[in-house]
């Protein structure tokens, strides 16, 4: 039984009378083994194995992301309790699921799926994992390097387990002291990952560096481009895109045109220009055929990309063609990804 210590139960652990002794999601500790022994439960394999059943129907990206988020909650609860990352569970359950979702052919449907819609902290971790994995594929990473990136990105904010939830979820603007405390999550995450056996040092660096900026204006160390790990640069882009695209406790999601504009402005000193370029280019080239909501609330279909102004395409609205490169008062408010 002892080899199950530190693992998370996938099913309720019940005794011979059908009484639940430990619920699914429990991180098994010494005191739990004693409790199970008292109830005469000595065969634990059935509680840790995935249920065997007929293949389930394919899930939508949003359903798939929701399932990953629920699993991530249990893992983060374990990290908060033990200070260690349940790496085997992360690698076996979360990482393959994140990579599978990141492979969805319609990136705009995927962007909708990963937007935080309530439980920001956990949805953000998974969203950044998915987006970083997408960028890694666009940069032609091999499978081993891609898996390392997925792990690092999914754990980038792990240090927030040491920040009070009242501050993390505060609906209003943080005070200066609160913000200084929140910024420490980068160092806390580095310390947690550095001491977790089996976690790569690069994952620890991503936790430490994902708020660093190319010009040295980030935190916690004010590093400049040459001293920032490439994984950290990728996660920084994914982190910013996801944060701007999602509803958060203290602000609503920004419209599509504003997200793109701010990312492009990040070229100039803050973000790695190659990574931003690859990210925006892959978005722009996939816009044709997508339905969109304009800032005047009309819905149209993007039919042509202006080669000189990728964020101002030609949009068909009803029988009318609207050239956004000429109609400067109009912008794309949202891509209708579903």
Short mmCIF file of C-alpha atoms in Angstrom, two decimals, residues 34-188:
data_model
loop_
_atom_site.label_atom_id
_atom_site.label_comp_id
_atom_site.label_asym_id
_atom_site.label_seq_id
_atom_site.Cartn_x
_atom_site.Cartn_y
_atom_site.Cartn_z
CA UNK A 34 -4.03 4.03 8.94
CA UNK A 35 -7.67 4.98 8.33
CA UNK A 36 -7.96 2.61 5.37
CA UNK A 37 -6.42 -0.22 7.37
CA UNK A 38 -9.03 0.28 10.12
CA UNK A 39 -11.75 -0.09 7.52
CA UNK A 40 -10.19 -3.24 6.10
CA UNK A 41 -9.34 -1.65 2.77
CA UNK A 42 -6.10 -3.11 1.50
CA UNK A 43 -6.57 -3.28 -2.26
CA UNK A 44 -6.07 0.28 -3.47
CA UNK A 45 -5.45 -0.32 -7.16
CA UNK A 46 -9.12 0.09 -8.12
CA UNK A 47 -9.21 3.56 -6.57
CA UNK A 48 -6.20 4.83 -8.52
CA UNK A 49 -6.86 3.33 -11.94
CA UNK A 50 -8.92 5.09 -14.58
CA UNK A 51 -12.33 3.54 -15.05
CA UNK A 52 -12.58 1.20 -18.03
CA UNK A 53 -15.54 2.00 -20.22
CA UNK A 54 -16.67 2.44 -23.79
CA UNK A 55 -14.97 5.32 -25.61
CA UNK A 56 -16.66 8.57 -24.64
CA UNK A 57 -17.97 10.88 -27.34
CA UNK A 58 -15.53 13.58 -28.40
CA UNK A 59 -15.62 16.61 -26.12
CA UNK A 60 -15.73 20.18 -27.28
CA UNK A 61 -12.56 22.18 -26.53
CA UNK A 62 -14.42 24.03 -23.74
CA UNK A 63 -15.53 20.76 -22.14
CA UNK A 64 -12.03 19.34 -22.44
CA UNK A 65 -10.47 22.45 -20.88
CA UNK A 66 -13.04 22.34 -18.06
CA UNK A 67 -12.03 18.77 -17.27
CA UNK A 68 -8.34 19.67 -17.20
CA UNK A 69 -9.04 22.63 -14.92
CA UNK A 70 -10.84 20.38 -12.43
CA UNK A 71 -7.88 18.00 -12.40
CA UNK A 72 -5.48 20.92 -11.98
CA UNK A 73 -7.43 22.10 -8.92
CA UNK A 74 -6.75 18.80 -7.17
CA UNK A 75 -3.07 18.94 -8.09
CA UNK A 76 -2.72 22.52 -6.86
CA UNK A 77 -4.46 21.61 -3.62
CA UNK A 78 -1.85 18.89 -3.17
CA UNK A 79 0.95 21.38 -3.85
CA UNK A 80 -0.51 23.80 -1.31
CA UNK A 81 -0.67 21.05 1.30
CA UNK A 82 2.71 19.39 0.73
CA UNK A 83 4.86 22.01 -1.00
CA UNK A 84 5.66 19.38 -3.63
CA UNK A 85 4.35 18.93 -7.17
CA UNK A 86 2.63 15.55 -7.85
CA UNK A 87 4.74 15.24 -10.99
CA UNK A 88 3.65 11.75 -12.06
CA UNK A 89 -0.01 12.73 -12.02
CA UNK A 90 0.78 15.97 -13.85
CA UNK A 91 2.73 14.15 -16.57
CA UNK A 92 0.22 11.32 -16.90
CA UNK A 93 -3.04 13.27 -16.84
CA UNK A 94 -2.69 17.01 -17.31
CA UNK A 95 0.16 17.34 -19.82
CA UNK A 96 -1.23 14.95 -22.48
CA UNK A 97 -4.68 16.55 -22.14
CA UNK A 98 -3.24 20.06 -22.54
CA UNK A 99 -1.26 18.99 -25.62
CA UNK A 100 -4.30 17.29 -27.13
CA UNK A 101 -6.46 20.39 -26.69
CA UNK A 102 -3.68 22.60 -28.10
CA UNK A 103 -3.85 20.57 -31.31
CA UNK A 104 -7.43 21.68 -32.07
CA UNK A 105 -7.58 22.84 -35.71
CA UNK A 106 -9.63 26.01 -35.11
CA UNK A 107 -7.45 28.28 -32.99
CA UNK A 108 -10.25 30.81 -32.49
CA UNK A 109 -12.55 28.17 -31.06
CA UNK A 110 -9.60 27.22 -28.87
CA UNK A 111 -9.09 30.83 -27.76
CA UNK A 112 -12.74 30.92 -26.67
CA UNK A 113 -12.32 27.59 -24.87
CA UNK A 114 -9.36 28.68 -22.76
CA UNK A 115 -10.72 32.10 -21.75
CA UNK A 116 -11.15 32.28 -18.00
CA UNK A 117 -14.83 32.44 -17.15
CA UNK A 118 -14.92 32.41 -13.37
CA UNK A 119 -12.19 30.41 -11.67
CA UNK A 120 -9.41 32.56 -13.04
CA UNK A 121 -6.38 31.16 -11.19
CA UNK A 122 -6.80 27.57 -12.39
CA UNK A 123 -8.21 28.44 -15.81
CA UNK A 124 -5.26 30.77 -16.36
CA UNK A 125 -2.69 28.05 -15.59
CA UNK A 126 -4.28 25.67 -18.10
CA UNK A 127 -4.90 28.41 -20.66
CA UNK A 128 -1.27 29.47 -20.61
CA UNK A 129 -0.23 25.82 -20.87
CA UNK A 130 -2.39 25.38 -23.98
CA UNK A 131 -1.28 28.63 -25.63
CA UNK A 132 2.41 28.01 -24.89
CA UNK A 133 2.13 24.53 -26.37
CA UNK A 134 0.59 26.02 -29.52
CA UNK A 135 3.47 28.49 -29.82
CA UNK A 136 6.00 25.70 -29.25
CA UNK A 137 4.48 23.74 -32.14
CA UNK A 138 4.57 26.82 -34.37
CA UNK A 139 8.27 27.15 -33.48
CA UNK A 140 8.76 23.51 -34.57
CA UNK A 141 9.73 22.14 -31.18
CA UNK A 142 10.39 18.40 -30.97
CA UNK A 143 8.15 16.29 -28.73
CA UNK A 144 10.57 16.16 -25.79
CA UNK A 145 11.14 19.91 -25.79
CA UNK A 146 7.42 20.53 -26.30
CA UNK A 147 6.51 18.39 -23.27
CA UNK A 148 9.05 20.25 -21.14
CA UNK A 149 7.48 23.54 -22.26
CA UNK A 150 3.95 22.32 -21.51
CA UNK A 151 4.95 21.32 -17.97
CA UNK A 152 6.75 24.61 -17.34
CA UNK A 153 3.88 26.69 -18.72
CA UNK A 154 1.21 24.83 -16.74
CA UNK A 155 3.21 25.38 -13.55
CA UNK A 156 4.29 28.95 -14.27
CA UNK A 157 2.08 30.46 -11.53
CA UNK A 158 2.53 27.68 -8.97
CA UNK A 159 3.99 30.16 -6.48
CA UNK A 160 0.55 31.72 -6.06
CA UNK A 161 -0.36 28.84 -3.74
CA UNK A 162 1.59 30.84 -1.13
CA UNK A 163 -0.33 34.07 -1.71
CA UNK A 164 -3.58 34.60 0.27
CA UNK A 165 -6.63 33.91 -1.89
CA UNK A 166 -8.25 37.14 -0.69
CA UNK A 167 -5.49 39.04 -2.47
CA UNK A 168 -5.35 36.81 -5.57
CA UNK A 169 -9.11 37.17 -6.09
CA UNK A 170 -9.49 40.78 -4.94
CA UNK A 171 -12.07 42.45 -7.19
CA UNK A 172 -10.54 45.91 -6.96
CA UNK A 173 -7.11 47.36 -7.61
CA UNK A 174 -4.34 46.02 -5.37
CA UNK A 175 -2.60 48.32 -2.94
CA UNK A 176 1.12 48.84 -3.41
CA UNK A 177 1.90 46.43 -0.56
CA UNK A 178 -0.49 43.81 -1.95
CA UNK A 179 1.07 44.06 -5.38
CA UNK A 180 4.56 43.64 -3.92
CA UNK A 181 3.35 40.48 -2.18
CA UNK A 182 1.78 39.11 -5.37
CA UNK A 183 5.03 39.70 -7.26
CA UNK A 184 6.74 37.29 -4.86
CA UNK A 185 4.85 34.41 -6.47
CA UNK A 186 7.63 34.22 -9.04
CA UNK A 187 10.24 33.52 -6.36
CA UNK A 188 7.91 31.19 -4.44
#
